[in-house]
Amino acid sequence: ETGVTQSPTHLIKTRGQQVTLRCSSQSGHNTVSWYQQALGQGPQFIFQYYREEENGRGNFPPRFSGLQFPNYSSELNVNALELDDSALYLCASSWKGSNEQFFGPGTRLTVL
Amino acid sequence: LAKTTQPISMDSYEGQEVNITCSHNNIATNDYITWYQQFPSQGPRFIIQGYKTKVTNEVASLFIPADRKSSTLSLPRVSLSDTAVYYCLVGEGYGGSQGNLIFGKGTKLSVKP
């Protein structure tokens, strides 16, 4: 059974740029969620995808968008990067409705 | 979703039992209580989930009183490798309509030799 993987592990961007982060779900899971974790804080829910459609969204602006593919892998896109977007971005997969989510190692994004 | 309150930090020594209590006064009937563990630079890892009374697995025990307004995560005989941040979450569990998790700041547990 393959766990959740994310790429890249680290990324440095400048303000105003766009970024795409990728996630491969754990085998068999049909739901993927994305979280942003600032230093010293708990993860904050960005959105969730189920069957390729957004299934819930946290308090994040529209410049945060996502995709889920038929193989349940996912992308997080962030446009017009701001300094405050610097954080660890976590992807988690699960069965829909389950609180047992399986997290990947995250992508550390630094915006300069 | 019910808000949770837990201590910011706790210290312990190897071999001791550690109990971390979480308050969730506004827990709803459909809510489950879930605990996650997170090591630095890693994603959180599911530890245990419960609805009422007591749940035990190979890693921890979860005690939930009858009013469900609080819960206690119990880690038996901790080791240095248990040093991590522990998050208490409350939300709909299996079969619920939402799978998003609401994390607080968690409890930073430091285990000393």
mmCIF file with all atom_site columns, C-alpha atoms in Angstrom:
data_model
loop_
_atom_site.group_PDB
_atom_site.id
_atom_site.type_symbol
_atom_site.label_atom_id
_atom_site.label_alt_id
_atom_site.label_comp_id
_atom_site.label_asym_id
_atom_site.label_entity_id
_atom_site.label_seq_id
_atom_site.pdbx_PDB_ins_code
_atom_site.Cartn_x
_atom_site.Cartn_y
_atom_site.Cartn_z
_atom_site.occupancy
_atom_site.B_iso_or_equiv
_atom_site.pdbx_formal_charge
_atom_site.auth_seq_id
_atom_site.auth_comp_id
_atom_site.auth_asym_id
_atom_site.auth_atom_id
_atom_site.pdbx_PDB_model_num
ATOM 1   C CA . GLU A 1 1   ? 0.000   0.000  0.000   1.00 0.00 ? 1   GLU A CA 1
ATOM 2   C CA . THR A 1 2   ? 1.535   3.319  -1.104  1.00 0.00 ? 2   THR A CA 1
ATOM 3   C CA . GLY A 1 3   ? 1.246   6.262  1.252   1.00 0.00 ? 3   GLY A CA 1
ATOM 4   C CA . VAL A 1 4   ? 0.516   9.870  0.403   1.00 0.00 ? 4   VAL A CA 1
ATOM 5   C CA . THR A 1 5   ? 3.300   11.556 -1.516  1.00 0.00 ? 5   THR A CA 1
ATOM 6   C CA . GLN A 1 6   ? 3.808   15.218 -2.303  1.00 0.00 ? 6   GLN A CA 1
ATOM 7   C CA . SER A 1 7   ? 6.065   17.128 -4.660  1.00 0.00 ? 7   SER A CA 1
ATOM 8   C CA . PRO A 1 8   ? 8.159   19.105 -4.549  1.00 0.00 ? 8   PRO A CA 1
ATOM 9   C CA . THR A 1 9   ? 9.465   18.924 -0.981  1.00 0.00 ? 9   THR A CA 1
ATOM 10  C CA . HIS A 1 10  ? 10.707  22.489 -1.004  1.00 0.00 ? 10  HIS A CA 1
ATOM 11  C CA . LEU A 1 11  ? 9.984   25.462 -3.209  1.00 0.00 ? 11  LEU A CA 1
ATOM 12  C CA . ILE A 1 12  ? 11.060  29.084 -3.292  1.00 0.00 ? 12  ILE A CA 1
ATOM 13  C CA . LYS A 1 13  ? 9.014   31.658 -5.174  1.00 0.00 ? 13  LYS A CA 1
ATOM 14  C CA . THR A 1 14  ? 8.795   35.420 -5.311  1.00 0.00 ? 14  THR A CA 1
ATOM 15  C CA . ARG A 1 15  ? 5.804   37.606 -4.598  1.00 0.00 ? 15  ARG A CA 1
ATOM 16  C CA . GLY A 1 16  ? 3.277   37.696 -7.421  1.00 0.00 ? 16  GLY A CA 1
ATOM 17  C CA . GLN A 1 17  ? 4.307   34.373 -8.930  1.00 0.00 ? 17  GLN A CA 1
ATOM 18  C CA . GLN A 1 18  ? 2.138   31.311 -9.273  1.00 0.00 ? 18  GLN A CA 1
ATOM 19  C CA . VAL A 1 19  ? 2.814   27.855 -7.856  1.00 0.00 ? 19  VAL A CA 1
ATOM 20  C CA . THR A 1 20  ? 1.462   24.343 -8.355  1.00 0.00 ? 20  THR A CA 1
ATOM 21  C CA . LEU A 1 21  ? 1.861   21.689 -5.700  1.00 0.00 ? 21  LEU A CA 1
ATOM 22  C CA . ARG A 1 22  ? 1.127   18.029 -6.338  1.00 0.00 ? 22  ARG A CA 1
ATOM 23  C CA . CYS A 1 23  ? -0.189  15.162 -4.279  1.00 0.00 ? 23  CYS A CA 1
ATOM 24  C CA . SER A 1 24  ? -0.689  11.461 -4.873  1.00 0.00 ? 24  SER A CA 1
ATOM 25  C CA . SER A 1 25  ? -3.321  9.936  -2.649  1.00 0.00 ? 25  SER A CA 1
ATOM 26  C CA . GLN A 1 26  ? -2.967  6.721  -0.736  1.00 0.00 ? 26  GLN A CA 1
ATOM 27  C CA . SER A 1 27  ? -4.141  3.789  -2.791  1.00 0.00 ? 27  SER A CA 1
ATOM 28  C CA . GLY A 1 28  ? -7.909  3.298  -2.552  1.00 0.00 ? 28  GLY A CA 1
ATOM 29  C CA . HIS A 1 29  ? -8.757  6.711  -1.105  1.00 0.00 ? 29  HIS A CA 1
ATOM 30  C CA . ASN A 1 30  ? -11.301 8.841  -2.973  1.00 0.00 ? 30  ASN A CA 1
ATOM 31  C CA . THR A 1 31  ? -11.014 12.129 -1.117  1.00 0.00 ? 31  THR A CA 1
ATOM 32  C CA . VAL A 1 32  ? -8.146  14.584 -0.875  1.00 0.00 ? 32  VAL A CA 1
ATOM 33  C CA . SER A 1 33  ? -7.839  17.589 1.394   1.00 0.00 ? 33  SER A CA 1
ATOM 34  C CA . TRP A 1 34  ? -5.295  20.384 1.428   1.00 0.00 ? 34  TRP A CA 1
ATOM 35  C CA . TYR A 1 35  ? -4.073  22.243 4.486   1.00 0.00 ? 35  TYR A CA 1
ATOM 36  C CA . GLN A 1 36  ? -1.778  25.193 5.086   1.00 0.00 ? 36  GLN A CA 1
ATOM 37  C CA . GLN A 1 37  ? 0.397   25.139 8.172   1.00 0.00 ? 37  GLN A CA 1
ATOM 38  C CA . ALA A 1 38  ? 2.231   28.276 9.208   1.00 0.00 ? 38  ALA A CA 1
ATOM 39  C CA . LEU A 1 39  ? 5.152   27.986 11.580  1.00 0.00 ? 39  LEU A CA 1
ATOM 40  C CA . GLY A 1 40  ? 4.005   27.207 15.123  1.00 0.00 ? 40  GLY A CA 1
ATOM 41  C CA . GLN A 1 41  ? 0.361   26.824 14.126  1.00 0.00 ? 41  GLN A CA 1
ATOM 42  C CA . GLY A 1 42  ? -1.911  23.898 13.491  1.00 0.00 ? 42  GLY A CA 1
ATOM 43  C CA . PRO A 1 43  ? -2.863  22.999 9.926   1.00 0.00 ? 43  PRO A CA 1
ATOM 44  C CA . GLN A 1 44  ? -5.620  25.158 8.453   1.00 0.00 ? 44  GLN A CA 1
ATOM 45  C CA . PHE A 1 45  ? -8.099  23.542 6.054   1.00 0.00 ? 45  PHE A CA 1
ATOM 46  C CA . ILE A 1 46  ? -7.979  24.995 2.525   1.00 0.00 ? 46  ILE A CA 1
ATOM 47  C CA . PHE A 1 47  ? -10.357 22.736 0.617   1.00 0.00 ? 47  PHE A CA 1
ATOM 48  C CA . GLN A 1 48  ? -11.356 19.173 -0.078  1.00 0.00 ? 48  GLN A CA 1
ATOM 49  C CA . TYR A 1 49  ? -11.992 17.333 -3.319  1.00 0.00 ? 49  TYR A CA 1
ATOM 50  C CA . TYR A 1 50  ? -14.195 14.317 -3.844  1.00 0.00 ? 50  TYR A CA 1
ATOM 51  C CA . ARG A 1 51  ? -14.873 12.770 -7.240  1.00 0.00 ? 51  ARG A CA 1
ATOM 52  C CA . GLU A 1 52  ? -13.004 15.599 -8.935  1.00 0.00 ? 52  GLU A CA 1
ATOM 53  C CA . GLU A 1 53  ? -15.224 18.307 -7.437  1.00 0.00 ? 53  GLU A CA 1
ATOM 54  C CA . GLU A 1 54  ? -14.612 20.706 -4.588  1.00 0.00 ? 54  GLU A CA 1
ATOM 55  C CA . ASN A 1 55  ? -16.464 19.341 -1.587  1.00 0.00 ? 55  ASN A CA 1
ATOM 56  C CA . GLY A 1 56  ? -15.781 22.003 1.015   1.00 0.00 ? 56  GLY A CA 1
ATOM 57  C CA . ARG A 1 57  ? -13.616 25.058 1.450   1.00 0.00 ? 57  ARG A CA 1
ATOM 58  C CA . GLY A 1 58  ? -12.010 26.844 4.328   1.00 0.00 ? 58  GLY A CA 1
ATOM 59  C CA . ASN A 1 59  ? -11.413 30.562 4.709   1.00 0.00 ? 59  ASN A CA 1
ATOM 60  C CA . PHE A 1 60  ? -9.016  30.984 1.810   1.00 0.00 ? 60  PHE A CA 1
ATOM 61  C CA . PRO A 1 61  ? -9.316  33.420 -1.135  1.00 0.00 ? 61  PRO A CA 1
ATOM 62  C CA . PRO A 1 62  ? -10.122 32.286 -4.680  1.00 0.00 ? 62  PRO A CA 1
ATOM 63  C CA . ARG A 1 63  ? -6.483  32.556 -5.714  1.00 0.00 ? 63  ARG A CA 1
ATOM 64  C CA . PHE A 1 64  ? -6.144  29.196 -3.951  1.00 0.00 ? 64  PHE A CA 1
ATOM 65  C CA . SER A 1 65  ? -7.576  26.623 -6.333  1.00 0.00 ? 65  SER A CA 1
ATOM 66  C CA . GLY A 1 66  ? -7.305  22.918 -6.841  1.00 0.00 ? 66  GLY A CA 1
ATOM 67  C CA . LEU A 1 67  ? -7.900  19.937 -9.033  1.00 0.00 ? 67  LEU A CA 1
ATOM 68  C CA . GLN A 1 68  ? -8.506  16.271 -8.423  1.00 0.00 ? 68  GLN A CA 1
ATOM 69  C CA . PHE A 1 69  ? -7.837  13.808 -11.221 1.00 0.00 ? 69  PHE A CA 1
ATOM 70  C CA . PRO A 1 70  ? -9.581  10.505 -12.046 1.00 0.00 ? 70  PRO A CA 1
ATOM 71  C CA . ASN A 1 71  ? -6.769  8.607  -10.336 1.00 0.00 ? 71  ASN A CA 1
ATOM 72  C CA . TYR A 1 72  ? -7.489  10.701 -7.210  1.00 0.00 ? 72  TYR A CA 1
ATOM 73  C CA . SER A 1 73  ? -4.204  12.579 -7.387  1.00 0.00 ? 73  SER A CA 1
ATOM 74  C CA . SER A 1 74  ? -4.511  16.295 -6.812  1.00 0.00 ? 74  SER A CA 1
ATOM 75  C CA . GLU A 1 75  ? -2.995  19.711 -7.375  1.00 0.00 ? 75  GLU A CA 1
ATOM 76  C CA . LEU A 1 76  ? -3.063  22.881 -5.335  1.00 0.00 ? 76  LEU A CA 1
ATOM 77  C CA . ASN A 1 77  ? -2.555  26.092 -7.299  1.00 0.00 ? 77  ASN A CA 1
ATOM 78  C CA . VAL A 1 78  ? -1.847  29.425 -5.719  1.00 0.00 ? 78  VAL A CA 1
ATOM 79  C CA . ASN A 1 79  ? -1.843  32.573 -7.842  1.00 0.00 ? 79  ASN A CA 1
ATOM 80  C CA . ALA A 1 80  ? -0.409  35.989 -7.058  1.00 0.00 ? 80  ALA A CA 1
ATOM 81  C CA . LEU A 1 81  ? 1.737   34.685 -4.214  1.00 0.00 ? 81  LEU A CA 1
ATOM 82  C CA . GLU A 1 82  ? 2.021   36.807 -1.096  1.00 0.00 ? 82  GLU A CA 1
ATOM 83  C CA . LEU A 1 83  ? 4.665   36.706 1.616   1.00 0.00 ? 83  LEU A CA 1
ATOM 84  C CA . ASP A 1 84  ? 2.108   35.265 4.056   1.00 0.00 ? 84  ASP A CA 1
ATOM 85  C CA . ASP A 1 85  ? 1.653   32.262 1.801   1.00 0.00 ? 85  ASP A CA 1
ATOM 86  C CA . SER A 1 86  ? 4.976   30.954 3.073   1.00 0.00 ? 86  SER A CA 1
ATOM 87  C CA . ALA A 1 87  ? 4.040   27.773 4.915   1.00 0.00 ? 87  ALA A CA 1
ATOM 88  C CA . LEU A 1 88  ? 4.035   23.993 4.888   1.00 0.00 ? 88  LEU A CA 1
ATOM 89  C CA . TYR A 1 89  ? 1.317   22.738 2.558   1.00 0.00 ? 89  TYR A CA 1
ATOM 90  C CA . LEU A 1 90  ? -0.093  19.383 3.502   1.00 0.00 ? 90  LEU A CA 1
ATOM 91  C CA . CYS A 1 91  ? -2.159  17.007 1.447   1.00 0.00 ? 91  CYS A CA 1
ATOM 92  C CA . ALA A 1 92  ? -4.285  14.334 3.105   1.00 0.00 ? 92  ALA A CA 1
ATOM 93  C CA . SER A 1 93  ? -6.268  11.506 1.583   1.00 0.00 ? 93  SER A CA 1
ATOM 94  C CA . SER A 1 94  ? -9.111  9.521  3.055   1.00 0.00 ? 94  SER A CA 1
ATOM 95  C CA . TRP A 1 95  ? -12.416 7.863  2.425   1.00 0.00 ? 95  TRP A CA 1
ATOM 96  C CA . LYS A 1 96  ? -15.147 10.485 2.223   1.00 0.00 ? 96  LYS A CA 1
ATOM 97  C CA . GLY A 1 97  ? -16.561 11.407 5.633   1.00 0.00 ? 97  GLY A CA 1
ATOM 98  C CA . SER A 1 98  ? -13.756 9.820  7.579   1.00 0.00 ? 98  SER A CA 1
ATOM 99  C CA . ASN A 1 99  ? -11.831 11.754 10.193  1.00 0.00 ? 99  ASN A CA 1
ATOM 100 C CA . GLU A 1 100 ? -8.929  9.373  9.735   1.00 0.00 ? 100 GLU A CA 1
ATOM 101 C CA . GLN A 1 101 ? -6.968  11.248 7.149   1.00 0.00 ? 101 GLN A CA 1
ATOM 102 C CA . PHE A 1 102 ? -3.555  10.186 5.954   1.00 0.00 ? 102 PHE A CA 1
ATOM 103 C CA . PHE A 1 103 ? -1.175  13.060 5.493   1.00 0.00 ? 103 PHE A CA 1
ATOM 104 C CA . GLY A 1 104 ? 1.768   13.429 3.183   1.00 0.00 ? 104 GLY A CA 1
ATOM 105 C CA . PRO A 1 105 ? 5.083   14.913 4.293   1.00 0.00 ? 105 PRO A CA 1
ATOM 106 C CA . GLY A 1 106 ? 4.171   18.328 2.926   1.00 0.00 ? 106 GLY A CA 1
ATOM 107 C CA . THR A 1 107 ? 5.700   20.908 0.622   1.00 0.00 ? 107 THR A CA 1
ATOM 108 C CA . ARG A 1 108 ? 7.590   23.753 2.261   1.00 0.00 ? 108 ARG A CA 1
ATOM 109 C CA . LEU A 1 109 ? 6.839   26.926 0.264   1.00 0.00 ? 109 LEU A CA 1
ATOM 110 C CA . THR A 1 110 ? 8.879   30.066 0.819   1.00 0.00 ? 110 THR A CA 1
ATOM 111 C CA . VAL A 1 111 ? 7.736   33.296 -0.784  1.00 0.00 ? 111 VAL A CA 1
ATOM 112 C CA . LEU A 1 112 ? 10.368  36.031 -0.995  1.00 0.00 ? 112 LEU A CA 1
ATOM 113 C CA . LEU B 2 1   ? -17.708 22.534 14.423  1.00 0.00 ? 1   LEU B CA 1
ATOM 114 C CA . ALA B 2 2   ? -16.935 22.507 18.103  1.00 0.00 ? 2   ALA B CA 1
ATOM 115 C CA . LYS B 2 3   ? -13.947 24.502 19.273  1.00 0.00 ? 3   LYS B CA 1
ATOM 116 C CA . THR B 2 4   ? -11.340 22.685 21.318  1.00 0.00 ? 4   THR B CA 1
ATOM 117 C CA . THR B 2 5   ? -9.065  23.908 24.083  1.00 0.00 ? 5   THR B CA 1
ATOM 118 C CA . GLN B 2 6   ? -5.942  22.057 25.185  1.00 0.00 ? 6   GLN B CA 1
ATOM 119 C CA . PRO B 2 7   ? -2.753  22.974 27.044  1.00 0.00 ? 7   PRO B CA 1
ATOM 120 C CA . ILE B 2 8   ? -0.100  24.626 24.937  1.00 0.00 ? 8   ILE B CA 1
ATOM 121 C CA . SER B 2 9   ? 2.692   22.465 26.285  1.00 0.00 ? 9   SER B CA 1
ATOM 122 C CA . MET B 2 10  ? 3.477   19.616 28.650  1.00 0.00 ? 10  MET B CA 1
ATOM 123 C CA . ASP B 2 11  ? 6.692   18.077 29.933  1.00 0.00 ? 11  ASP B CA 1
ATOM 124 C CA . SER B 2 12  ? 7.217   14.481 30.943  1.00 0.00 ? 12  SER B CA 1
ATOM 125 C CA . TYR B 2 13  ? 9.957   11.935 31.541  1.00 0.00 ? 13  TYR B CA 1
ATOM 126 C CA . GLU B 2 14  ? 10.605  8.662  29.857  1.00 0.00 ? 14  GLU B CA 1
ATOM 127 C CA . GLY B 2 15  ? 8.513   5.805  31.199  1.00 0.00 ? 15  GLY B CA 1
ATOM 128 C CA . GLN B 2 16  ? 5.787   8.008  32.634  1.00 0.00 ? 16  GLN B CA 1
ATOM 129 C CA . GLU B 2 17  ? 2.143   7.990  31.623  1.00 0.00 ? 17  GLU B CA 1
ATOM 130 C CA . VAL B 2 18  ? 1.034   11.223 29.991  1.00 0.00 ? 18  VAL B CA 1
ATOM 131 C CA . ASN B 2 19  ? -2.532  12.459 29.987  1.00 0.00 ? 19  ASN B CA 1
ATOM 132 C CA . ILE B 2 20  ? -3.520  15.351 27.732  1.00 0.00 ? 20  ILE B CA 1
ATOM 133 C CA . THR B 2 21  ? -6.966  16.768 28.324  1.00 0.00 ? 21  THR B CA 1
ATOM 134 C CA . CYS B 2 22  ? -9.014  18.579 25.707  1.00 0.00 ? 22  CYS B CA 1
ATOM 135 C CA . SER B 2 23  ? -12.134 20.669 26.368  1.00 0.00 ? 23  SER B CA 1
ATOM 136 C CA . HIS B 2 24  ? -14.911 20.794 23.781  1.00 0.00 ? 24  HIS B CA 1
ATOM 137 C CA . ASN B 2 25  ? -17.939 22.279 25.513  1.00 0.00 ? 25  ASN B CA 1
ATOM 138 C CA . ASN B 2 26  ? -19.980 22.736 22.337  1.00 0.00 ? 26  ASN B CA 1
ATOM 139 C CA . ILE B 2 27  ? -19.594 19.227 20.964  1.00 0.00 ? 27  ILE B CA 1
ATOM 140 C CA . ALA B 2 28  ? -22.549 18.163 18.823  1.00 0.00 ? 28  ALA B CA 1
ATOM 141 C CA . THR B 2 29  ? -24.405 14.875 18.910  1.00 0.00 ? 29  THR B CA 1
ATOM 142 C CA . ASN B 2 30  ? -22.844 13.685 15.655  1.00 0.00 ? 30  ASN B CA 1
ATOM 143 C CA . ASP B 2 31  ? -19.305 14.724 16.551  1.00 0.00 ? 31  ASP B CA 1
ATOM 144 C CA . TYR B 2 32  ? -16.453 12.331 17.139  1.00 0.00 ? 32  TYR B CA 1
ATOM 145 C CA . ILE B 2 33  ? -13.250 13.167 18.994  1.00 0.00 ? 33  ILE B CA 1
ATOM 146 C CA . THR B 2 34  ? -10.048 12.514 17.122  1.00 0.00 ? 34  THR B CA 1
ATOM 147 C CA . TRP B 2 35  ? -6.417  12.918 18.105  1.00 0.00 ? 35  TRP B CA 1
ATOM 148 C CA . TYR B 2 36  ? -3.488  13.438 15.775  1.00 0.00 ? 36  TYR B CA 1
ATOM 149 C CA . GLN B 2 37  ? 0.261   13.479 16.412  1.00 0.00 ? 37  GLN B CA 1
ATOM 150 C CA . GLN B 2 38  ? 2.709   15.607 14.460  1.00 0.00 ? 38  GLN B CA 1
ATOM 151 C CA . PHE B 2 39  ? 6.495   15.501 14.417  1.00 0.00 ? 39  PHE B CA 1
ATOM 152 C CA . PRO B 2 40  ? 8.480   18.491 13.093  1.00 0.00 ? 40  PRO B CA 1
ATOM 153 C CA . SER B 2 41  ? 8.439   18.807 9.311   1.00 0.00 ? 41  SER B CA 1
ATOM 154 C CA . GLN B 2 42  ? 6.017   15.911 8.928   1.00 0.00 ? 42  GLN B CA 1
ATOM 155 C CA . GLY B 2 43  ? 2.300   15.660 8.311   1.00 0.00 ? 43  GLY B CA 1
ATOM 156 C CA . PRO B 2 44  ? -0.010  14.826 11.223  1.00 0.00 ? 44  PRO B CA 1
ATOM 157 C CA . ARG B 2 45  ? -0.649  11.160 11.964  1.00 0.00 ? 45  ARG B CA 1
ATOM 158 C CA . PHE B 2 46  ? -3.946  9.751  13.197  1.00 0.00 ? 46  PHE B CA 1
ATOM 159 C CA . ILE B 2 47  ? -3.678  8.323  16.717  1.00 0.00 ? 47  ILE B CA 1
ATOM 160 C CA . ILE B 2 48  ? -7.152  7.470  17.941  1.00 0.00 ? 48  ILE B CA 1
ATOM 161 C CA . GLN B 2 49  ? -10.813 8.354  17.613  1.00 0.00 ? 49  GLN B CA 1
ATOM 162 C CA . GLY B 2 50  ? -13.778 7.884  19.911  1.00 0.00 ? 50  GLY B CA 1
ATOM 163 C CA . TYR B 2 51  ? -17.377 8.862  20.550  1.00 0.00 ? 51  TYR B CA 1
ATOM 164 C CA . LYS B 2 52  ? -17.946 7.996  24.195  1.00 0.00 ? 52  LYS B CA 1
ATOM 165 C CA . THR B 2 53  ? -16.508 6.072  27.169  1.00 0.00 ? 53  THR B CA 1
ATOM 166 C CA . LYS B 2 54  ? -13.117 4.547  26.455  1.00 0.00 ? 54  LYS B CA 1
ATOM 167 C CA . VAL B 2 55  ? -11.231 3.548  23.349  1.00 0.00 ? 55  VAL B CA 1
ATOM 168 C CA . THR B 2 56  ? -7.872  1.812  23.378  1.00 0.00 ? 56  THR B CA 1
ATOM 169 C CA . ASN B 2 57  ? -5.493  0.846  20.623  1.00 0.00 ? 57  ASN B CA 1
ATOM 170 C CA . GLU B 2 58  ? -1.857  -0.197 20.481  1.00 0.00 ? 58  GLU B CA 1
ATOM 171 C CA . VAL B 2 59  ? -0.670  3.389  20.812  1.00 0.00 ? 59  VAL B CA 1
ATOM 172 C CA . ALA B 2 60  ? -2.987  5.198  23.217  1.00 0.00 ? 60  ALA B CA 1
ATOM 173 C CA . SER B 2 61  ? -6.226  5.296  25.145  1.00 0.00 ? 61  SER B CA 1
ATOM 174 C CA . LEU B 2 62  ? -8.964  7.883  24.862  1.00 0.00 ? 62  LEU B CA 1
ATOM 175 C CA . PHE B 2 63  ? -11.252 8.585  27.788  1.00 0.00 ? 63  PHE B CA 1
ATOM 176 C CA . ILE B 2 64  ? -14.510 10.432 27.189  1.00 0.00 ? 64  ILE B CA 1
ATOM 177 C CA . PRO B 2 65  ? -16.878 11.225 30.090  1.00 0.00 ? 65  PRO B CA 1
ATOM 178 C CA . ALA B 2 66  ? -20.618 10.855 29.776  1.00 0.00 ? 66  ALA B CA 1
ATOM 179 C CA . ASP B 2 67  ? -21.238 14.556 28.990  1.00 0.00 ? 67  ASP B CA 1
ATOM 180 C CA . ARG B 2 68  ? -18.579 14.416 26.224  1.00 0.00 ? 68  ARG B CA 1
ATOM 181 C CA . LYS B 2 69  ? -17.510 18.001 26.970  1.00 0.00 ? 69  LYS B CA 1
ATOM 182 C CA . SER B 2 70  ? -13.918 16.925 27.402  1.00 0.00 ? 70  SER B CA 1
ATOM 183 C CA . SER B 2 71  ? -11.654 14.043 26.541  1.00 0.00 ? 71  SER B CA 1
ATOM 184 C CA . THR B 2 72  ? -8.284  12.768 27.702  1.00 0.00 ? 72  THR B CA 1
ATOM 185 C CA . LEU B 2 73  ? -5.616  11.203 25.551  1.00 0.00 ? 73  LEU B CA 1
ATOM 186 C CA . SER B 2 74  ? -3.492  8.823  27.584  1.00 0.00 ? 74  SER B CA 1
ATOM 187 C CA . LEU B 2 75  ? -0.041  7.763  26.391  1.00 0.00 ? 75  LEU B CA 1
ATOM 188 C CA . PRO B 2 76  ? 1.368   4.905  28.478  1.00 0.00 ? 76  PRO B CA 1
ATOM 189 C CA . ARG B 2 77  ? 5.063   4.834  29.293  1.00 0.00 ? 77  ARG B CA 1
ATOM 190 C CA . VAL B 2 78  ? 6.228   7.565  26.939  1.00 0.00 ? 78  VAL B CA 1
ATOM 191 C CA . SER B 2 79  ? 9.632   7.531  25.296  1.00 0.00 ? 79  SER B CA 1
ATOM 192 C CA . LEU B 2 80  ? 11.762  10.277 23.782  1.00 0.00 ? 80  LEU B CA 1
ATOM 193 C CA . SER B 2 81  ? 10.223  9.490  20.388  1.00 0.00 ? 81  SER B CA 1
ATOM 194 C CA . ASP B 2 82  ? 6.807   10.569 21.674  1.00 0.00 ? 82  ASP B CA 1
ATOM 195 C CA . THR B 2 83  ? 8.002   14.177 21.722  1.00 0.00 ? 83  THR B CA 1
ATOM 196 C CA . ALA B 2 84  ? 5.599   15.820 19.298  1.00 0.00 ? 84  ALA B CA 1
ATOM 197 C CA . VAL B 2 85  ? 2.590   18.100 19.001  1.00 0.00 ? 85  VAL B CA 1
ATOM 198 C CA . TYR B 2 86  ? -0.744  16.451 19.786  1.00 0.00 ? 86  TYR B CA 1
ATOM 199 C CA . TYR B 2 87  ? -3.954  17.823 18.318  1.00 0.00 ? 87  TYR B CA 1
ATOM 200 C CA . CYS B 2 88  ? -7.474  17.243 19.567  1.00 0.00 ? 88  CYS B CA 1
ATOM 201 C CA . LEU B 2 89  ? -10.167 17.613 16.933  1.00 0.00 ? 89  LEU B CA 1
ATOM 202 C CA . VAL B 2 90  ? -13.924 17.409 17.081  1.00 0.00 ? 90  VAL B CA 1
ATOM 203 C CA . GLY B 2 91  ? -16.122 16.824 14.065  1.00 0.00 ? 91  GLY B CA 1
ATOM 204 C CA . GLU B 2 92  ? -18.351 14.417 12.256  1.00 0.00 ? 92  GLU B CA 1
ATOM 205 C CA . GLY B 2 93  ? -16.820 10.983 12.090  1.00 0.00 ? 93  GLY B CA 1
ATOM 206 C CA . TYR B 2 94  ? -17.298 8.035  9.873   1.00 0.00 ? 94  TYR B CA 1
ATOM 207 C CA . GLY B 2 95  ? -20.179 8.491  7.503   1.00 0.00 ? 95  GLY B CA 1
ATOM 208 C CA . GLY B 2 96  ? -20.389 12.204 8.151   1.00 0.00 ? 96  GLY B CA 1
ATOM 209 C CA . SER B 2 97  ? -20.837 14.751 5.392   1.00 0.00 ? 97  SER B CA 1
ATOM 210 C CA . GLN B 2 98  ? -17.584 16.514 5.971   1.00 0.00 ? 98  GLN B CA 1
ATOM 211 C CA . GLY B 2 99  ? -14.048 15.266 6.138   1.00 0.00 ? 99  GLY B CA 1
ATOM 212 C CA . ASN B 2 100 ? -12.247 18.514 6.749   1.00 0.00 ? 100 ASN B CA 1
ATOM 213 C CA . LEU B 2 101 ? -10.390 18.673 10.018  1.00 0.00 ? 101 LEU B CA 1
ATOM 214 C CA . ILE B 2 102 ? -10.224 21.754 12.222  1.00 0.00 ? 102 ILE B CA 1
ATOM 215 C CA . PHE B 2 103 ? -6.904  21.874 14.025  1.00 0.00 ? 103 PHE B CA 1
ATOM 216 C CA . GLY B 2 104 ? -6.106  24.135 16.966  1.00 0.00 ? 104 GLY B CA 1
ATOM 217 C CA . LYS B 2 105 ? -2.581  24.911 18.082  1.00 0.00 ? 105 LYS B CA 1
ATOM 218 C CA . GLY B 2 106 ? -2.187  21.556 19.759  1.00 0.00 ? 106 GLY B CA 1
ATOM 219 C CA . THR B 2 107 ? -0.212  20.505 22.809  1.00 0.00 ? 107 THR B CA 1
ATOM 220 C CA . LYS B 2 108 ? 3.544   20.332 22.481  1.00 0.00 ? 108 LYS B CA 1
ATOM 221 C CA . LEU B 2 109 ? 4.706   17.340 24.515  1.00 0.00 ? 109 LEU B CA 1
ATOM 222 C CA . SER B 2 110 ? 8.359   17.234 25.468  1.00 0.00 ? 110 SER B CA 1
ATOM 223 C CA . VAL B 2 111 ? 9.660   13.942 26.853  1.00 0.00 ? 111 VAL B CA 1
ATOM 224 C CA . LYS B 2 112 ? 12.928  14.140 28.729  1.00 0.00 ? 112 LYS B CA 1
ATOM 225 C CA . PRO B 2 113 ? 15.354  11.338 29.587  1.00 0.00 ? 113 PRO B CA 1
#
